Amino acid sequence: MKKLLTLSAIACATLSPAAMAAEEVNVYSYRQPFLVEPMFNEFTKETGIKVNVKFAKKGLAEKLAQEGEYSPADVVLTTDISRLAELTNKGLVQSVDSEVIEANVPAQYQDKENEWFALTLRTRNVYSSRDRVGKLGDDFNYADLAKPEFKGKICTRSGKHPYNVSLVSAMIAENGEAATKQWLEGVKANLARKPQGNDRAQVKAIKEGLCDVALGNSYYLGKMVNDAEQKAWADSVYINFPNQETTGTHVNISGMAMAKYAPNQENALKLMEFLTGDKAQQMYAEVNYEYPVKPGVKPSELVASWGEFKADPISLDDIASHHAAAIKLLDEVKFDL
């Protein structure tokens, strides 16, 4: 009888919504396990709140929509402003009121309705061959990629990858659709090969002599430097920050949002505030070679060695508003074909 009572008590404790709310928070994440789990472990250590994580490479917005009000998700972690905008546009997240987050995340890097917040920053930089091109000067701009001297020398991943769509969106916001379309036509004409692979594959292509310059996110350089098989790729290029004498280098983010039907809202808020704090921000910087979003938190020693840069101050909300136009232009110029 005692054993039955004990099992019954355990079952009640396990299934009780109140017990779950007091001790757990559920995260849907596009971010890789090795990156976020150390921070979740530290959060649990400090608060006693267990973090349950469901990792995915794609389809989180569709999953949230399908689950609706029965979704267990409390917090969504994702990369790129386009994926965060998708969550807000589909009504899958809710507004969060937090003085802590407001103080930690600059206004440029949060939704005007407080439905998403940046956690880390990364630049969309240009890699150049050390041997064949050298370091590009501060007067180098994204616009220069369309110039005749780069004919047959550029590599990039798909134009429709979110990282490139966001860059095109930023150019639309600053230069208009007509000028951006002309730029895309020029870049396409200068490609050394059909867009393919990921950002690291472009650096490999530079190492192999297939092209001389490539678009890529900054943190990939840190990953390659610390990968025995890829270090030679990293050593073959310089990292360059375009538009330093004009608008500044395009910056994208990884970010977070609270799910619309979050069953553990209080714990979700605690986790979101923790992720914007000094300890988590420093962990992000050291583990994934990204720039902390919180002012005053320093990047890793390796990232700092790449030098300081001026970031484009344009609002990410503004960039997100041009994503549909960016996709349209990429289709019109048949960028990936």
Coordinates of C-alpha atoms in Angstrom, one line a residue:
M1 CA 0.0 0.0 0.0
K2 CA 2.9 2.4 0.9
K3 CA 4.4 1.8 -2.5
L4 CA 1.2 2.5 -4.3
L5 CA 0.7 5.8 -2.4
T6 CA 4.3 6.8 -3.2
L7 CA 3.8 6.1 -6.9
S8 CA 0.5 8.1 -6.8
A9 CA 2.2 11.0 -5.2
I10 CA 5.0 11.0 -7.8
A11 CA 2.4 10.9 -10.6
C12 CA 0.5 13.8 -9.2
A13 CA 3.6 15.9 -8.7
T14 CA 4.7 15.1 -12.3
L15 CA 1.5 15.9 -13.9
S16 CA 0.5 18.9 -11.8
P17 CA 0.6 22.1 -13.9
A18 CA 1.5 24.1 -10.8
A19 CA 4.5 21.9 -10.1
M20 CA 5.6 22.2 -13.7
A21 CA 5.3 25.9 -13.7
A22 CA 7.3 26.3 -10.6
E23 CA 10.2 24.2 -11.7
E24 CA 10.4 24.1 -15.5
V25 CA 10.6 26.2 -18.7
N26 CA 10.3 24.8 -22.2
V27 CA 12.4 26.1 -25.1
Y28 CA 12.1 25.6 -28.8
S29 CA 15.5 26.3 -30.3
Y30 CA 17.2 26.7 -33.7
R31 CA 20.4 27.3 -31.8
Q32 CA 22.7 24.3 -31.6
P33 CA 22.8 22.3 -28.3
F34 CA 26.5 22.9 -27.6
L35 CA 25.9 26.6 -27.7
V36 CA 22.9 27.1 -25.4
E37 CA 23.1 24.1 -23.0
P38 CA 26.0 25.6 -21.0
M39 CA 23.9 28.7 -20.4
F40 CA 20.8 26.7 -19.5
N41 CA 22.8 24.7 -17.0
E42 CA 24.0 27.9 -15.4
F43 CA 20.4 29.2 -15.3
T44 CA 19.2 26.1 -13.6
K45 CA 22.1 26.2 -11.1
E46 CA 21.1 29.8 -10.2
T47 CA 17.3 29.5 -10.1
G48 CA 16.5 25.8 -9.7
I49 CA 14.3 26.0 -12.8
K50 CA 14.9 23.1 -15.2
V51 CA 15.2 24.0 -18.9
N52 CA 13.6 21.5 -21.4
V53 CA 14.8 22.0 -24.9
K54 CA 13.5 20.9 -28.3
F55 CA 16.1 21.5 -31.0
A56 CA 15.3 21.8 -34.7
K57 CA 16.9 22.9 -37.9
K58 CA 13.7 24.2 -39.4
G59 CA 9.9 24.3 -39.0
L60 CA 9.5 25.8 -35.6
A61 CA 7.0 28.4 -36.7
E62 CA 4.9 25.7 -38.4
K63 CA 5.1 23.6 -35.3
L64 CA 4.0 26.4 -33.0
A65 CA 1.1 27.2 -35.4
Q66 CA 0.0 23.5 -35.5
E67 CA 0.2 23.1 -31.7
G68 CA -1.7 26.4 -31.1
E69 CA -2.9 27.0 -27.5
Y70 CA -1.8 23.5 -26.5
S71 CA 1.9 24.2 -27.3
P72 CA 4.2 23.5 -24.4
A73 CA 6.7 26.1 -25.7
D74 CA 7.6 29.0 -23.5
V75 CA 10.6 30.6 -25.2
V76 CA 11.7 30.4 -28.8
L77 CA 15.4 30.9 -29.7
T78 CA 16.3 31.5 -33.3
T79 CA 18.8 33.1 -35.7
D80 CA 18.3 36.0 -38.1
I81 CA 15.8 38.8 -38.0
S82 CA 13.8 37.1 -40.8
R83 CA 12.9 34.1 -38.6
L84 CA 12.0 36.4 -35.7
A85 CA 9.8 38.5 -38.0
E86 CA 8.1 35.3 -39.2
L87 CA 7.1 34.5 -35.6
T88 CA 5.6 38.0 -35.1
N89 CA 3.9 38.2 -38.5
K90 CA 2.2 34.8 -37.8
G91 CA 1.0 35.9 -34.3
L92 CA 3.0 33.1 -32.6
V93 CA 4.6 35.2 -29.9
Q94 CA 3.6 37.7 -27.3
S95 CA 4.8 41.1 -26.0
V96 CA 7.1 41.0 -23.0
D97 CA 7.4 43.8 -20.5
S98 CA 10.8 43.7 -18.7
E99 CA 12.9 46.6 -17.5
V100 CA 15.8 44.2 -17.3
I101 CA 15.7 43.3 -20.9
E102 CA 15.0 46.8 -22.0
A103 CA 18.1 48.0 -20.2
N104 CA 20.3 45.1 -21.5
V105 CA 19.3 45.2 -25.2
P106 CA 19.7 48.4 -27.3
A107 CA 16.5 49.7 -28.9
Q108 CA 17.9 49.0 -32.4
Y109 CA 18.0 45.3 -31.6
Q110 CA 14.5 44.8 -30.2
D111 CA 11.0 44.7 -31.6
K112 CA 9.1 48.0 -31.3
E113 CA 6.2 46.0 -29.8
N114 CA 8.5 44.1 -27.5
E115 CA 7.8 40.8 -29.2
W116 CA 11.4 39.8 -29.8
F117 CA 14.8 40.7 -28.5
A118 CA 18.3 40.2 -29.8
L119 CA 20.8 38.0 -27.9
T120 CA 23.9 38.2 -30.0
L121 CA 25.2 40.2 -33.0
R122 CA 27.1 39.0 -36.1
T123 CA 28.3 41.0 -39.1
R124 CA 27.7 40.1 -42.7
N125 CA 31.3 40.7 -43.7
V126 CA 33.4 40.1 -46.9
Y127 CA 36.3 37.6 -46.8
S128 CA 39.2 38.2 -49.2
S129 CA 42.1 36.0 -50.3
R130 CA 45.3 36.9 -48.5
D131 CA 47.4 35.9 -51.5
R132 CA 45.4 37.2 -54.4
V133 CA 43.5 40.2 -53.0
G134 CA 44.9 41.2 -49.6
K135 CA 43.1 43.3 -47.0
L136 CA 40.3 45.5 -48.3
G137 CA 40.4 49.1 -47.1
D138 CA 37.9 51.0 -45.0
D139 CA 36.6 52.5 -48.2
F140 CA 35.4 49.2 -49.4
N141 CA 31.6 48.9 -49.7
Y142 CA 29.0 46.2 -50.4
A143 CA 28.3 48.1 -53.6
D144 CA 31.8 47.4 -54.8
L145 CA 30.9 43.7 -55.3
A146 CA 29.0 44.7 -58.4
K147 CA 32.1 46.4 -60.0
P148 CA 33.8 44.9 -63.1
E149 CA 37.0 44.2 -61.3
F150 CA 35.3 41.4 -59.4
K151 CA 34.1 39.7 -62.5
G152 CA 34.3 35.9 -61.9
K153 CA 35.7 36.4 -58.4
I154 CA 32.8 36.2 -56.0
C155 CA 31.4 33.2 -54.1
T156 CA 28.3 33.2 -51.9
R157 CA 25.7 30.8 -50.6
S158 CA 22.1 31.0 -51.9
G159 CA 20.7 34.5 -52.2
K160 CA 17.6 33.4 -50.6
H161 CA 19.3 32.2 -47.4
P162 CA 18.0 34.4 -44.5
Y163 CA 21.5 35.9 -44.0
N164 CA 21.6 37.2 -47.5
V165 CA 18.0 38.2 -47.6
S166 CA 18.5 40.4 -44.6
L167 CA 21.5 42.1 -46.3
V168 CA 19.5 42.7 -49.4
S169 CA 16.6 44.0 -47.2
A170 CA 19.0 46.4 -45.5
M171 CA 20.2 47.7 -48.9
I172 CA 16.6 48.2 -50.0
A173 CA 15.9 50.2 -46.8
E174 CA 18.9 52.5 -47.5
N175 CA 19.0 52.7 -51.3
G176 CA 15.6 51.7 -52.6
E177 CA 14.5 48.7 -54.8
A178 CA 15.7 50.0 -58.2
A179 CA 19.3 50.5 -57.0
T180 CA 19.3 47.3 -55.1
K181 CA 18.1 45.3 -58.1
Q182 CA 20.9 46.8 -60.2
W183 CA 23.4 45.8 -57.5
L184 CA 22.1 42.3 -57.4
E185 CA 22.4 42.0 -61.2
G186 CA 26.0 43.2 -60.9
V187 CA 26.9 40.8 -58.2
K188 CA 25.3 37.9 -60.1
A189 CA 27.3 38.8 -63.1
N190 CA 30.5 38.7 -61.0
L191 CA 29.9 35.2 -59.4
A192 CA 32.6 32.6 -59.9
R193 CA 30.0 29.8 -59.6
K194 CA 26.4 29.2 -58.9
P195 CA 25.4 30.1 -55.3
Q196 CA 25.8 27.0 -53.2
G197 CA 26.9 25.6 -49.8
N198 CA 27.1 27.4 -46.5
D199 CA 29.3 30.4 -45.4
R200 CA 32.3 28.2 -44.6
A201 CA 32.1 26.6 -48.0
Q202 CA 32.8 30.0 -49.5
V203 CA 36.0 30.4 -47.5
K204 CA 37.1 26.9 -48.6
A205 CA 36.5 28.0 -52.2
I206 CA 38.8 30.9 -51.7
K207 CA 41.4 28.6 -50.3
E208 CA 41.1 26.4 -53.3
G209 CA 41.4 29.3 -55.7
L210 CA 37.8 29.1 -57.0
C211 CA 37.1 32.7 -56.1
D212 CA 38.8 35.6 -54.4
V213 CA 36.1 37.2 -52.2
A214 CA 33.0 35.9 -50.5
L215 CA 30.1 37.0 -48.3
G216 CA 30.0 35.4 -44.9
N217 CA 29.0 35.9 -41.2
S218 CA 31.8 36.9 -38.9
Y219 CA 31.4 34.1 -36.3
Y220 CA 32.2 31.4 -38.9
L221 CA 35.8 32.6 -39.0
G222 CA 36.2 31.8 -35.3
K223 CA 34.7 28.4 -35.8
M224 CA 37.1 27.7 -38.7
V225 CA 40.2 28.9 -36.7
N226 CA 39.3 26.4 -34.0
D227 CA 38.6 23.5 -36.3
A228 CA 41.8 21.5 -37.2
E229 CA 40.4 20.5 -40.6
Q230 CA 39.3 24.0 -41.5
K231 CA 42.0 26.2 -40.0
A232 CA 43.8 26.4 -43.3
W233 CA 40.7 27.8 -44.9
A234 CA 40.5 30.6 -42.2
D235 CA 44.3 31.3 -42.6
S236 CA 43.8 31.9 -46.3
V237 CA 41.5 34.9 -45.9
Y238 CA 41.2 38.3 -44.3
I239 CA 37.9 39.4 -42.7
N240 CA 36.7 42.8 -43.9
F241 CA 34.0 45.1 -42.5
P242 CA 32.3 46.9 -45.5
N243 CA 30.8 50.4 -45.5
Q244 CA 33.1 51.8 -42.7
E245 CA 33.1 55.2 -44.3
T246 CA 29.4 55.2 -45.1
T247 CA 26.5 53.5 -43.4
G248 CA 28.4 50.9 -41.5
T249 CA 28.6 47.1 -41.7
H250 CA 25.3 45.1 -41.9
V251 CA 24.6 43.5 -38.6
N252 CA 22.2 40.6 -38.0
I253 CA 21.3 38.8 -34.8
S254 CA 20.3 35.7 -33.0
G255 CA 17.3 36.4 -30.7
M256 CA 14.5 35.2 -28.6
A257 CA 10.7 35.6 -28.1
M258 CA 8.1 34.4 -25.6
A259 CA 5.6 31.9 -27.2
K260 CA 2.1 33.2 -27.4
Y261 CA 0.6 30.4 -25.2
A262 CA 3.6 30.0 -22.9
P263 CA 2.4 27.9 -20.0
N264 CA 5.3 29.0 -17.7
Q265 CA 5.4 32.7 -18.4
E266 CA 7.1 33.7 -15.1
N267 CA 9.9 31.2 -15.6
A268 CA 10.1 32.1 -19.3
L269 CA 10.7 35.8 -18.3
K270 CA 13.4 34.8 -15.8
L271 CA 15.2 32.8 -18.5
M272 CA 14.9 35.7 -21.1
E273 CA 16.3 38.2 -18.6
F274 CA 19.1 35.8 -17.7
L275 CA 20.1 35.4 -21.3
T276 CA 20.6 39.2 -21.7
G277 CA 22.7 39.4 -18.5
D278 CA 26.4 39.7 -18.2
K279 CA 27.1 36.0 -17.5
A280 CA 25.1 34.5 -20.4
Q281 CA 26.3 37.2 -22.8
Q282 CA 29.9 36.5 -22.0
M283 CA 29.3 32.8 -22.5
Y284 CA 27.8 33.5 -25.9
A285 CA 30.8 35.5 -26.8
E286 CA 33.3 32.8 -25.8
V287 CA 31.5 29.8 -27.2
N288 CA 30.2 31.0 -30.6
Y289 CA 32.5 34.0 -31.5
E290 CA 29.5 36.3 -31.7
Y291 CA 29.3 39.9 -30.5
P292 CA 27.4 40.3 -27.2
V293 CA 24.3 42.5 -27.6
K294 CA 24.6 44.0 -24.1
P295 CA 26.8 47.1 -24.1
G296 CA 29.9 46.7 -22.0
V297 CA 30.3 43.0 -22.4
K298 CA 33.5 42.3 -24.3
P299 CA 33.8 39.9 -27.3
S300 CA 36.2 37.0 -27.1
E301 CA 39.9 37.6 -27.4
L302 CA 39.8 36.1 -30.9
V303 CA 36.9 38.2 -32.1
A304 CA 38.5 41.3 -30.6
S305 CA 41.6 40.6 -32.7
W306 CA 39.7 41.2 -35.9
G307 CA 39.4 44.9 -35.0
E308 CA 36.6 47.3 -34.2
F309 CA 34.0 48.3 -36.7
K310 CA 31.1 50.7 -37.2
A311 CA 27.8 48.9 -37.4
D312 CA 24.9 50.0 -39.5
P313 CA 22.5 51.8 -37.1
I314 CA 19.4 50.9 -39.1
S315 CA 16.6 49.4 -37.1
L316 CA 16.1 45.6 -37.6
D317 CA 12.4 46.3 -37.6
D318 CA 13.0 48.4 -40.7
I319 CA 15.1 45.7 -42.3
A320 CA 12.5 43.0 -41.6
S321 CA 9.8 45.2 -43.3
H322 CA 11.7 44.8 -46.7
H323 CA 12.1 41.0 -46.6
A324 CA 9.3 40.4 -49.1
A325 CA 10.7 43.0 -51.5
A326 CA 14.2 41.4 -51.2
I327 CA 12.8 37.9 -52.1
K328 CA 11.0 39.5 -55.1
L329 CA 14.2 41.1 -56.4
L330 CA 16.2 37.9 -55.9
D331 CA 13.6 36.1 -58.0
E332 CA 13.5 38.8 -60.7
V333 CA 17.3 38.7 -61.3
K334 CA 17.3 34.9 -61.0
F335 CA 20.2 35.2 -58.5
D336 CA 20.4 31.5 -57.6
L337 CA 20.1 30.2 -61.2

